[in-house]
Coordinates of C-alpha atoms in Angstrom, one line a residue:
M1 CA -22.9 8.4 -17.3
K2 CA -23.2 10.9 -20.1
K3 CA -20.8 10.5 -23.0
W4 CA -18.1 13.0 -22.7
M5 CA -17.6 15.8 -25.2
K6 CA -14.3 16.2 -27.0
V7 CA -12.0 18.9 -25.6
L8 CA -12.2 22.1 -27.7
T9 CA -8.8 23.8 -28.2
S10 CA -9.7 27.1 -29.6
G11 CA -8.4 30.2 -27.7
A12 CA -12.0 31.3 -26.8
M13 CA -12.9 27.9 -25.4
M14 CA -9.6 27.7 -23.5
A15 CA -10.3 31.1 -22.0
S16 CA -13.8 29.9 -21.0
A17 CA -12.3 26.8 -19.4
A18 CA -9.8 28.9 -17.5
T19 CA -12.7 31.1 -16.2
L20 CA -14.6 28.1 -15.1
C21 CA -11.7 26.5 -13.3
T22 CA -11.1 29.8 -11.5
A23 CA -14.6 29.8 -10.3
C24 CA -14.1 26.2 -9.1
S25 CA -10.9 27.0 -7.2
N26 CA -12.7 29.9 -5.5
G27 CA -14.9 27.3 -3.9
K28 CA -18.2 28.3 -5.5
N29 CA -20.3 25.2 -5.2
N30 CA -22.6 25.9 -8.2
T31 CA -24.2 22.6 -9.3
K32 CA -24.2 23.9 -12.9
E33 CA -20.4 23.9 -12.8
Y34 CA -19.8 20.4 -11.4
E35 CA -20.3 16.8 -12.4
K36 CA -21.5 14.9 -9.4
S37 CA -20.2 11.5 -10.3
L38 CA -16.9 9.9 -11.3
S39 CA -16.3 6.5 -12.9
W40 CA -13.1 4.9 -11.8
M41 CA -11.4 1.5 -11.9
T42 CA -9.0 -0.7 -10.0
T43 CA -7.1 -3.8 -11.2
S44 CA -7.9 -6.2 -8.4
E45 CA -10.7 -7.3 -6.1
V46 CA -11.3 -5.8 -2.6
Q47 CA -10.6 -8.4 0.0
T48 CA -12.2 -6.8 3.1
L49 CA -13.5 -3.5 4.5
D50 CA -12.5 -4.5 8.0
Q51 CA -10.2 -1.7 9.1
N52 CA -8.0 -4.1 11.2
K53 CA -7.7 -6.9 8.7
M54 CA -6.7 -5.2 5.5
V55 CA -3.6 -6.4 3.7
D56 CA -4.1 -5.5 0.1
T57 CA -3.8 -2.2 -1.9
A58 CA -7.4 -2.4 -3.3
S59 CA -8.9 -2.6 0.2
G60 CA -6.5 0.1 1.4
E61 CA -7.7 2.4 -1.3
Q62 CA -11.3 1.9 -0.2
A63 CA -10.3 2.5 3.4
G64 CA -8.7 5.8 2.5
N65 CA -12.0 7.0 1.2
V66 CA -14.5 5.6 3.6
F67 CA -12.6 5.9 6.9
E68 CA -10.6 8.7 8.6
G69 CA -8.0 8.2 11.3
L70 CA -6.6 10.7 13.8
N71 CA -4.7 12.4 11.0
R72 CA -4.6 12.0 7.3
V73 CA -2.2 12.6 4.4
D74 CA -3.2 15.3 2.0
N75 CA -2.6 15.4 -1.8
K76 CA 0.9 16.8 -1.3
G77 CA 1.9 14.1 1.1
K78 CA 1.7 16.3 4.2
V79 CA 0.2 15.1 7.5
K80 CA -3.0 17.0 8.3
P81 CA -5.6 16.8 11.0
G82 CA -8.3 14.1 10.6
V83 CA -10.6 13.2 13.4
A84 CA -8.1 14.7 15.8
T85 CA -7.8 18.5 15.7
T86 CA -4.5 18.4 17.7
S87 CA -1.8 15.8 18.2
T88 CA 0.7 16.6 21.0
T89 CA 3.5 14.7 22.7
S90 CA 5.2 15.0 26.1
K91 CA 8.8 16.2 26.4
D92 CA 10.1 12.7 26.8
G93 CA 8.1 11.5 23.7
L94 CA 6.4 8.7 25.6
T95 CA 2.9 10.1 25.8
W96 CA 0.8 11.3 22.9
T97 CA -2.5 13.2 23.4
F98 CA -5.1 13.6 20.7
K99 CA -8.1 16.0 20.9
L100 CA -11.0 14.7 18.8
R101 CA -13.5 16.7 16.8
K102 CA -16.9 16.9 18.5
N103 CA -18.6 16.9 15.1
A104 CA -17.0 13.7 13.9
K105 CA -19.7 11.1 13.3
W106 CA -20.3 7.6 12.0
S107 CA -22.5 7.1 9.0
N108 CA -25.4 6.2 11.2
G109 CA -25.2 9.7 12.9
E110 CA -23.5 8.5 16.1
S111 CA -20.4 10.3 17.4
V112 CA -16.9 9.0 16.7
T113 CA -15.3 8.9 20.2
A114 CA -11.9 8.3 21.7
Q115 CA -13.2 4.9 22.8
D116 CA -13.6 3.9 19.1
F117 CA -9.9 4.4 18.6
V118 CA -9.1 2.5 21.8
Y119 CA -11.3 -0.4 20.7
S120 CA -9.7 -0.4 17.3
L121 CA -6.1 -0.6 18.5
R122 CA -7.0 -3.3 21.1
R123 CA -8.8 -5.3 18.5
M124 CA -5.9 -4.8 16.0
M125 CA -3.3 -6.1 18.5
D126 CA -5.5 -8.9 19.8
P127 CA -4.0 -12.2 18.4
K128 CA -7.5 -13.5 17.8
T129 CA -8.0 -10.8 15.2
Q130 CA -5.0 -12.0 13.2
S131 CA -4.3 -8.5 12.0
Q132 CA -1.5 -7.9 9.5
Q133 CA -1.0 -4.4 11.0
Q134 CA 0.3 -5.3 14.4
N135 CA 4.0 -4.6 13.7
N136 CA 3.3 -0.9 13.3
Y137 CA 2.3 -0.4 16.9
Q138 CA 4.8 -2.5 18.8
A139 CA 6.0 0.5 20.7
V140 CA 2.7 1.0 22.5
E141 CA 2.9 -0.1 26.2
N142 CA 2.2 -3.8 26.6
A143 CA 1.8 -4.3 22.8
K144 CA 4.3 -7.2 22.5
E145 CA 2.7 -9.0 25.4
V146 CA -0.8 -8.5 24.0
V147 CA 0.2 -9.8 20.6
T148 CA 1.8 -12.9 22.0
G149 CA -1.2 -13.6 24.2
K150 CA 0.6 -12.9 27.5
K151 CA -1.6 -10.0 28.4
D152 CA -5.2 -9.0 27.8
P153 CA -5.8 -6.3 25.1
S154 CA -7.3 -4.1 27.8
S155 CA -3.8 -3.7 29.2
L156 CA -2.6 -1.9 26.0
G157 CA -1.2 1.6 26.6
V158 CA -4.1 3.5 25.1
E159 CA -7.0 5.2 26.9
A160 CA -10.0 7.5 26.5
K161 CA -9.6 10.3 29.0
D162 CA -13.0 11.5 28.0
K163 CA -15.2 11.3 25.0
H164 CA -13.0 13.5 22.9
T165 CA -9.5 13.0 24.4
L166 CA -7.3 10.0 23.4
V167 CA -4.0 9.2 25.1
V168 CA -1.3 6.8 23.9
H169 CA 1.5 5.6 26.1
L170 CA 4.7 4.4 24.4
T171 CA 7.6 2.3 25.8
H172 CA 10.1 4.5 23.9
P173 CA 9.9 7.6 21.7
V174 CA 8.9 6.8 18.1
P175 CA 10.2 9.2 15.5
Y176 CA 7.5 8.5 13.0
F177 CA 4.5 8.1 15.3
K178 CA 2.4 11.1 14.0
T179 CA 2.9 10.0 10.4
L180 CA 1.8 6.5 11.5
T181 CA -1.5 7.8 12.9
A182 CA -2.3 9.3 9.4
S183 CA -2.0 5.9 7.7
S184 CA -3.2 2.8 9.5
W185 CA -5.2 3.4 12.6
N186 CA -8.8 4.0 11.8
P187 CA -11.6 4.0 14.4
V188 CA -13.8 0.9 14.8
S189 CA -17.4 0.9 16.2
E190 CA -17.6 -1.8 18.8
K191 CA -21.4 -1.7 18.4
A192 CA -21.1 -2.5 14.7
V193 CA -18.6 -5.4 15.3
Q194 CA -21.0 -6.9 17.9
K195 CA -24.0 -6.3 15.6
Y196 CA -22.6 -7.9 12.5
G197 CA -20.3 -10.5 14.1
S198 CA -18.3 -12.6 11.6
K199 CA -20.0 -10.7 8.7
Y200 CA -18.3 -7.4 9.8
G201 CA -16.3 -6.0 6.9
T202 CA -17.4 -8.7 4.4
A203 CA -19.8 -6.5 2.5
S204 CA -20.7 -2.8 2.3
K205 CA -23.8 -3.3 4.3
Y206 CA -22.0 -4.9 7.3
M207 CA -20.1 -1.7 8.2
L208 CA -20.1 1.8 9.6
Y209 CA -18.0 4.5 8.0
N210 CA -16.6 7.8 9.2
G211 CA -14.8 9.1 6.1
P212 CA -15.8 11.4 3.2
F213 CA -17.7 8.5 1.5
V214 CA -19.5 5.3 2.4
S215 CA -19.2 2.0 0.4
D216 CA -22.4 0.9 -1.3
G217 CA -23.1 -2.3 -3.3
W218 CA -19.9 -4.3 -2.6
T219 CA -21.1 -7.9 -1.7
G220 CA -17.7 -9.3 -1.0
T221 CA -17.1 -10.9 -4.4
N222 CA -18.6 -8.6 -7.0
L223 CA -16.4 -6.5 -9.3
S224 CA -18.4 -3.2 -9.2
W225 CA -19.7 -1.0 -6.4
K226 CA -20.1 2.7 -5.5
L227 CA -18.6 5.2 -3.1
K228 CA -21.4 7.5 -2.0
K229 CA -20.9 10.9 -0.2
N230 CA -21.2 10.5 3.6
N231 CA -23.7 13.1 4.7
Y232 CA -22.5 12.7 8.3
Y233 CA -18.9 13.4 7.5
W234 CA -17.7 16.5 9.4
D235 CA -16.2 18.1 6.3
K236 CA -19.0 17.1 3.9
K237 CA -19.3 20.7 2.6
D238 CA -15.9 20.4 0.9
V239 CA -16.7 17.0 -0.7
K240 CA -17.8 17.8 -4.2
L241 CA -18.5 14.3 -5.5
N242 CA -21.8 12.5 -4.7
T243 CA -20.7 9.2 -6.3
V244 CA -17.6 7.3 -7.4
N245 CA -18.5 4.3 -9.5
Y246 CA -15.9 1.6 -9.1
T247 CA -15.2 -1.3 -11.5
V248 CA -12.5 -4.0 -11.3
I249 CA -10.8 -4.3 -14.7
K250 CA -7.8 -6.6 -15.0
T251 CA -7.1 -6.0 -18.7
P252 CA -5.7 -2.5 -19.6
S253 CA -7.0 -2.7 -23.2
T254 CA -10.5 -3.2 -21.8
D255 CA -10.3 -0.2 -19.5
Y256 CA -8.9 2.1 -22.2
N257 CA -11.7 1.1 -24.5
L258 CA -14.2 2.0 -21.8
Y259 CA -12.4 5.3 -21.3
Q260 CA -12.6 6.1 -25.0
G261 CA -16.3 5.2 -24.9
G262 CA -16.9 7.6 -22.1
K263 CA -17.6 4.9 -19.5
L264 CA -14.5 5.6 -17.4
D265 CA -12.9 8.9 -16.3
G266 CA -9.6 7.2 -15.6
A267 CA -7.9 4.2 -17.3
F268 CA -4.7 2.4 -16.4
L269 CA -2.5 1.9 -19.4
D270 CA -0.3 -1.1 -20.4
T271 CA 3.2 -0.6 -21.8
Q272 CA 2.2 -0.3 -25.4
A273 CA -0.7 2.1 -24.8
S274 CA 1.6 4.2 -22.5
K275 CA 4.1 4.6 -25.3
Q276 CA 1.5 5.5 -27.9
L277 CA -0.5 7.9 -25.7
K278 CA 2.5 9.6 -23.9
H279 CA 1.9 12.9 -25.6
Q280 CA -1.9 12.9 -25.6
A281 CA -3.9 15.3 -23.4
G282 CA -4.9 13.5 -20.2
Y283 CA -1.8 11.3 -20.0
R284 CA -0.6 11.2 -16.4
V285 CA 2.0 9.2 -14.5
F286 CA 1.5 8.4 -10.9
K287 CA 4.7 7.4 -9.0
L288 CA 4.0 4.8 -6.4
D289 CA 6.1 4.4 -3.3
R290 CA 5.9 0.7 -3.9
T291 CA 8.2 -2.2 -4.5
E292 CA 7.4 -5.3 -6.6
Y293 CA 9.4 -8.3 -5.6
L294 CA 9.8 -12.1 -5.4
T295 CA 9.2 -13.7 -2.0
Y296 CA 10.8 -17.0 -1.2
N297 CA 9.3 -19.5 1.2
V298 CA 12.5 -20.2 3.2
S299 CA 10.7 -21.9 6.0
K300 CA 8.9 -24.7 4.1
N301 CA 11.0 -25.0 0.9
K302 CA 14.5 -26.4 1.6
D303 CA 15.7 -25.2 -1.8
M304 CA 14.6 -21.7 -1.2
A305 CA 16.3 -21.7 2.2
N306 CA 19.7 -21.8 0.4
V307 CA 21.1 -18.3 0.2
N308 CA 23.2 -18.9 -2.9
L309 CA 20.2 -20.1 -4.8
R310 CA 18.3 -16.9 -4.0
R311 CA 21.3 -14.8 -4.9
A312 CA 21.5 -16.6 -8.2
F313 CA 17.9 -15.9 -9.0
S314 CA 18.3 -12.2 -8.2
M315 CA 21.4 -11.8 -10.4
A316 CA 19.7 -13.6 -13.3
L317 CA 17.1 -10.8 -13.7
N318 CA 17.7 -7.8 -15.9
R319 CA 15.6 -5.3 -13.9
K320 CA 16.0 -2.5 -16.4
E321 CA 14.6 -4.6 -19.2
L322 CA 11.8 -5.9 -17.0
A323 CA 10.8 -2.5 -15.8
S324 CA 10.5 -1.2 -19.4
T325 CA 8.9 -4.3 -20.7
I326 CA 5.9 -4.1 -18.4
G327 CA 5.5 -0.3 -18.3
G328 CA 7.6 2.8 -19.2
A329 CA 6.7 4.5 -15.9
N330 CA 8.4 1.8 -13.7
T331 CA 11.9 2.2 -12.3
V332 CA 14.5 -0.4 -11.4
A333 CA 14.4 -1.6 -7.8
T334 CA 17.6 -2.6 -6.0
T335 CA 16.2 -2.0 -2.6
F336 CA 13.1 -3.2 -0.7
T337 CA 12.5 0.3 0.5
G338 CA 10.4 2.5 -1.8
P339 CA 11.7 5.6 -3.7
Q340 CA 9.6 8.1 -1.7
E341 CA 10.3 7.2 1.9
T342 CA 12.0 9.8 4.0
V343 CA 13.6 10.3 7.3
N344 CA 13.1 13.9 8.6
G345 CA 12.9 15.1 4.9
V346 CA 15.9 13.0 3.7
N347 CA 15.0 10.6 0.9
F348 CA 16.2 7.3 2.1
N349 CA 16.9 5.6 -1.3
D350 CA 18.8 8.6 -2.5
Y351 CA 20.8 8.5 0.8
F352 CA 21.4 4.8 0.4
A353 CA 22.7 5.2 -3.2
K354 CA 25.1 8.0 -2.2
K355 CA 26.6 5.8 0.4
K356 CA 27.1 3.2 -2.3
A357 CA 25.6 0.6 0.0
T358 CA 23.9 -1.6 -2.6
S359 CA 25.2 -5.1 -2.8
K360 CA 26.2 -6.9 -6.0
Y361 CA 23.3 -9.4 -5.8
T362 CA 20.9 -7.0 -7.4
D363 CA 23.2 -6.5 -10.4
F364 CA 22.3 -8.4 -13.6
N365 CA 25.2 -10.8 -14.2
K366 CA 24.4 -14.2 -16.0
K367 CA 27.9 -15.6 -15.4
E368 CA 27.9 -14.9 -11.7
A369 CA 24.3 -16.1 -11.4
R370 CA 25.3 -19.5 -12.9
N371 CA 28.2 -19.7 -10.5
L372 CA 26.0 -19.0 -7.5
L373 CA 23.4 -21.5 -8.8
N374 CA 26.0 -24.3 -9.1
K375 CA 27.3 -23.5 -5.6
G376 CA 23.8 -23.7 -4.2
L377 CA 23.0 -26.9 -6.0
K378 CA 26.2 -28.5 -4.7
E379 CA 25.3 -27.4 -1.1
L380 CA 21.8 -28.9 -1.6
G381 CA 23.2 -32.1 -3.2
K382 CA 21.1 -31.7 -6.3
S383 CA 21.6 -31.4 -10.0
K384 CA 18.5 -29.2 -10.6
V385 CA 15.7 -27.4 -8.7
E386 CA 12.0 -27.3 -9.6
F387 CA 9.4 -24.9 -8.1
T388 CA 6.1 -23.1 -8.7
L389 CA 6.2 -19.4 -9.3
G390 CA 2.9 -17.9 -8.3
G391 CA 1.2 -14.5 -9.0
D392 CA -2.0 -12.7 -9.7
D393 CA -4.2 -13.3 -12.8
D394 CA -4.2 -9.8 -14.2
D395 CA -2.3 -8.9 -17.4
L396 CA 0.6 -7.1 -15.7
S397 CA 1.3 -9.9 -13.2
K398 CA 1.2 -12.5 -16.0
K399 CA 3.8 -10.6 -18.0
V400 CA 6.1 -10.4 -14.9
L401 CA 5.7 -14.1 -14.3
E402 CA 6.4 -15.0 -17.9
Y403 CA 9.5 -12.7 -17.9
V404 CA 11.0 -14.2 -14.7
Q405 CA 10.3 -17.8 -16.0
S406 CA 12.0 -16.9 -19.3
Q407 CA 15.0 -15.3 -17.7
F408 CA 15.6 -18.3 -15.4
E409 CA 15.3 -20.8 -18.2
N410 CA 17.6 -18.7 -20.4
S411 CA 20.2 -18.3 -17.6
F412 CA 20.1 -21.7 -16.1
G413 CA 18.9 -24.1 -18.8
D414 CA 17.6 -27.4 -17.5
K415 CA 19.0 -26.9 -14.0
V416 CA 16.0 -24.8 -13.1
E417 CA 12.4 -25.8 -13.9
V418 CA 9.8 -23.1 -13.2
H419 CA 6.0 -23.8 -13.2
V420 CA 3.9 -20.6 -13.4
Q421 CA 0.6 -20.4 -11.6
S422 CA -1.7 -17.4 -12.0
M423 CA -4.6 -17.0 -9.6
P424 CA -7.0 -14.4 -8.3
K425 CA -5.3 -12.0 -5.9
T426 CA -7.4 -13.1 -2.9
T427 CA -6.4 -16.7 -3.4
R428 CA -2.7 -15.8 -3.8
V429 CA -2.6 -13.6 -0.7
S430 CA -4.4 -16.3 1.3
K431 CA -1.9 -18.9 0.2
M432 CA 1.0 -16.7 1.0
L433 CA -0.3 -15.9 4.5
N434 CA -0.7 -19.6 5.1
G435 CA 2.9 -20.3 3.8
D436 CA 1.5 -22.4 1.0
Y437 CA 3.8 -21.4 -1.8
D438 CA 7.4 -21.8 -3.2
V439 CA 8.2 -18.4 -4.8
D440 CA 5.6 -15.7 -5.4
Y441 CA 5.5 -12.4 -7.2
T442 CA 3.9 -9.7 -5.0
G443 CA 4.2 -6.0 -4.2
L444 CA 4.0 -3.8 -1.2
N445 CA 3.3 -0.2 -0.3
P446 CA 4.6 1.2 3.0
A447 CA 1.9 1.7 5.7
F448 CA 3.4 5.1 6.4
N449 CA 6.1 7.4 4.9
D450 CA 9.2 6.1 6.6
P451 CA 11.7 3.4 5.5
Y452 CA 11.0 1.5 8.7
A453 CA 7.5 0.8 7.4
M454 CA 8.9 -1.4 4.7
L455 CA 11.9 -2.8 6.5
S456 CA 9.9 -3.9 9.6
V457 CA 7.8 -6.2 7.4
M458 CA 10.8 -8.6 7.2
A459 CA 11.4 -8.7 11.0
T460 CA 11.2 -12.1 12.6
G461 CA 7.6 -13.2 13.2
Q462 CA 5.9 -10.4 11.3
N463 CA 2.8 -11.3 9.2
Y464 CA 4.0 -9.9 5.9
N465 CA 7.2 -11.9 6.3
F466 CA 5.5 -14.6 4.2
G467 CA 8.5 -16.9 4.0
K468 CA 9.3 -16.7 7.7
W469 CA 12.9 -15.5 7.2
S470 CA 14.7 -14.7 10.4
N471 CA 18.0 -12.8 11.0
K472 CA 19.1 -11.6 14.5
Q473 CA 21.3 -8.9 13.2
Y474 CA 18.5 -7.5 11.0
D475 CA 16.1 -7.6 14.0
H476 CA 18.6 -5.8 16.2
L477 CA 19.2 -3.0 13.6
L478 CA 15.5 -2.5 13.1
D479 CA 15.0 -2.3 16.9
L480 CA 17.6 0.4 17.1
S481 CA 16.2 2.4 14.2
S482 CA 12.7 2.4 15.7
K483 CA 13.9 4.1 18.9
E484 CA 16.7 6.4 17.7
M485 CA 15.7 10.1 17.6
D486 CA 19.0 11.3 16.2
V487 CA 18.5 11.5 12.4
N488 CA 22.1 10.6 11.3
K489 CA 22.4 7.6 13.7
R490 CA 18.9 6.4 12.6
L491 CA 19.8 6.6 8.9
Q492 CA 22.9 4.4 9.6
Y493 CA 20.9 1.7 11.3
L494 CA 18.4 1.7 8.4
V495 CA 21.1 1.5 5.8
K496 CA 22.7 -1.5 7.6
A497 CA 19.3 -3.2 7.8
E498 CA 18.7 -2.7 4.1
Q499 CA 22.2 -4.1 3.4
V500 CA 21.4 -7.3 5.3
L501 CA 18.3 -7.8 3.1
D502 CA 20.4 -7.1 -0.1
N503 CA 23.0 -9.6 1.0
E504 CA 20.7 -12.4 2.2
Q505 CA 18.0 -12.0 -0.5
P506 CA 15.0 -13.4 1.5
L507 CA 13.1 -11.4 -1.1
T508 CA 14.3 -10.1 -4.5
P509 CA 13.3 -6.6 -5.4
L510 CA 12.3 -6.2 -9.1
F511 CA 10.9 -2.7 -9.8
H512 CA 9.2 0.3 -8.2
D513 CA 5.8 1.0 -9.8
G514 CA 4.9 4.0 -11.8
Q515 CA 1.5 3.8 -13.3
A516 CA 0.6 5.5 -16.6
W517 CA -3.1 6.6 -16.8
M518 CA -5.4 8.5 -19.0
V519 CA -7.4 10.8 -16.9
R520 CA -10.0 13.2 -18.2
Q521 CA -8.8 16.8 -18.1
N522 CA -11.9 18.0 -16.2
V523 CA -11.0 15.8 -13.2
H524 CA -9.2 18.0 -10.6
N525 CA -7.5 17.6 -7.3
L526 CA -7.2 13.8 -7.6
G527 CA -5.4 12.6 -4.5
F528 CA -2.7 10.0 -4.7
S529 CA -0.4 8.8 -2.0
L530 CA 1.2 5.5 -0.8
G531 CA -0.1 4.0 -4.1
K532 CA -3.8 4.7 -3.5
F533 CA -6.3 7.2 -5.0
N534 CA -8.3 9.5 -2.7
F535 CA -11.3 11.5 -3.8
K536 CA -12.0 13.7 -0.7
D537 CA -10.9 16.9 -2.5
T538 CA -11.6 15.7 -6.1
Y539 CA -14.0 17.7 -8.3
V540 CA -15.1 17.3 -11.8
T541 CA -16.0 20.3 -14.0
K542 CA -18.4 20.2 -16.9
Y543 CA -16.8 20.6 -20.3

């Protein structure tokens, strides 16, 4: 990549830049005005490109660029048509009909059909797939029976009326269903799955794509690859970039050095760099609808099954100090739900705060934390607890682990012994899914923009409920909230469900992410939603 020129700030040059940007915004695709490549970074490895098996943010970011579902979320967070040109529902809300574009194609030139969406959903809900996305589509007819193996995936309430007409049958109206189709249901080519078998999704070459880009050069383990423009994408004329060069960089100082050297167009900043560069040109903050938290293995670790122990750990943490320690763009989290989730335009966390529903267990209170710990130890018949605190091996995660360990030791002395274990993200996620951990630090973005997306993760039996916590009251409230079409009633059910989480602390929310980046000023229309970057509408002008 060419070394970037310094931005000139004279009035004449600013006027020229304004003229250039005006030409760009008018859609004149003059190759002399655009750079055709972008160099970008991510902080963790991609786990898979299999649409039905994704669980991590890095894989999800790739999916948002190389696949397209029935609908999509634009740069302003609005649901827009994707493969489907129209999405309509019956009066009773039980039947959804999607009309698909006739010019939607796979990266091998074959048409994307309604059957590709039928196959994808059946495969997702098939227990043999072990998909982590099953909880999102429980309202589809026979979904629960399919997931539990009582019925064949072919009985699922989804059908291809014809090549370009998809119909979904629900057991009850779902207030967020259209939003859901914009986030986590991508088509899958049955031919490709059969062709590649167990290799499907394990490397760039073992896939077909239907999004703005295709993945190129990802082998399954390497730390660099490319996104290349998909020449079969139906809207390829509006995709300005030919290539996005991706690199995994876990150390912020390294990526900023690469940015300064013209090797990266965007660099994630650590706390110190964020403070130093806050007023520099190119400094940007991306607010994530994401919650970072501690998850407790309540099913396999008898100590962590004690509610007072978990409450004690939560109250021993100074969230305000933690958020500022690891990054000035982060905000304190006292709820599992993220800060941007809405119910019919109502911000849920703001609504929750106005109701003063937050429990005391997310307050920082050393004295009360010690009292709760002593109570828990007495109930367990122990004088101390010892456990392993796991997390990823990137710089930010290490700082969080060190802080939590320090806070626990400072608050509880020798009554709590914490062993920190940092590991590659793929290893940590695998261990969590297998229930092989004590306490882990992790984070989660909602699959779609509704508080139910996050809260449903902790329902009994759900895959992201890593510690296998179960609460009948919580499950009942979630069930009610997933069916209630009255906004006010639905908000009340969601508030009560969040309160159960706050009280029982099966997970301890720490902070909501805000990422500080340096992004070159000639990078425009950078998409960012649900914690992931999207380059469909991005263009880069020449300085």
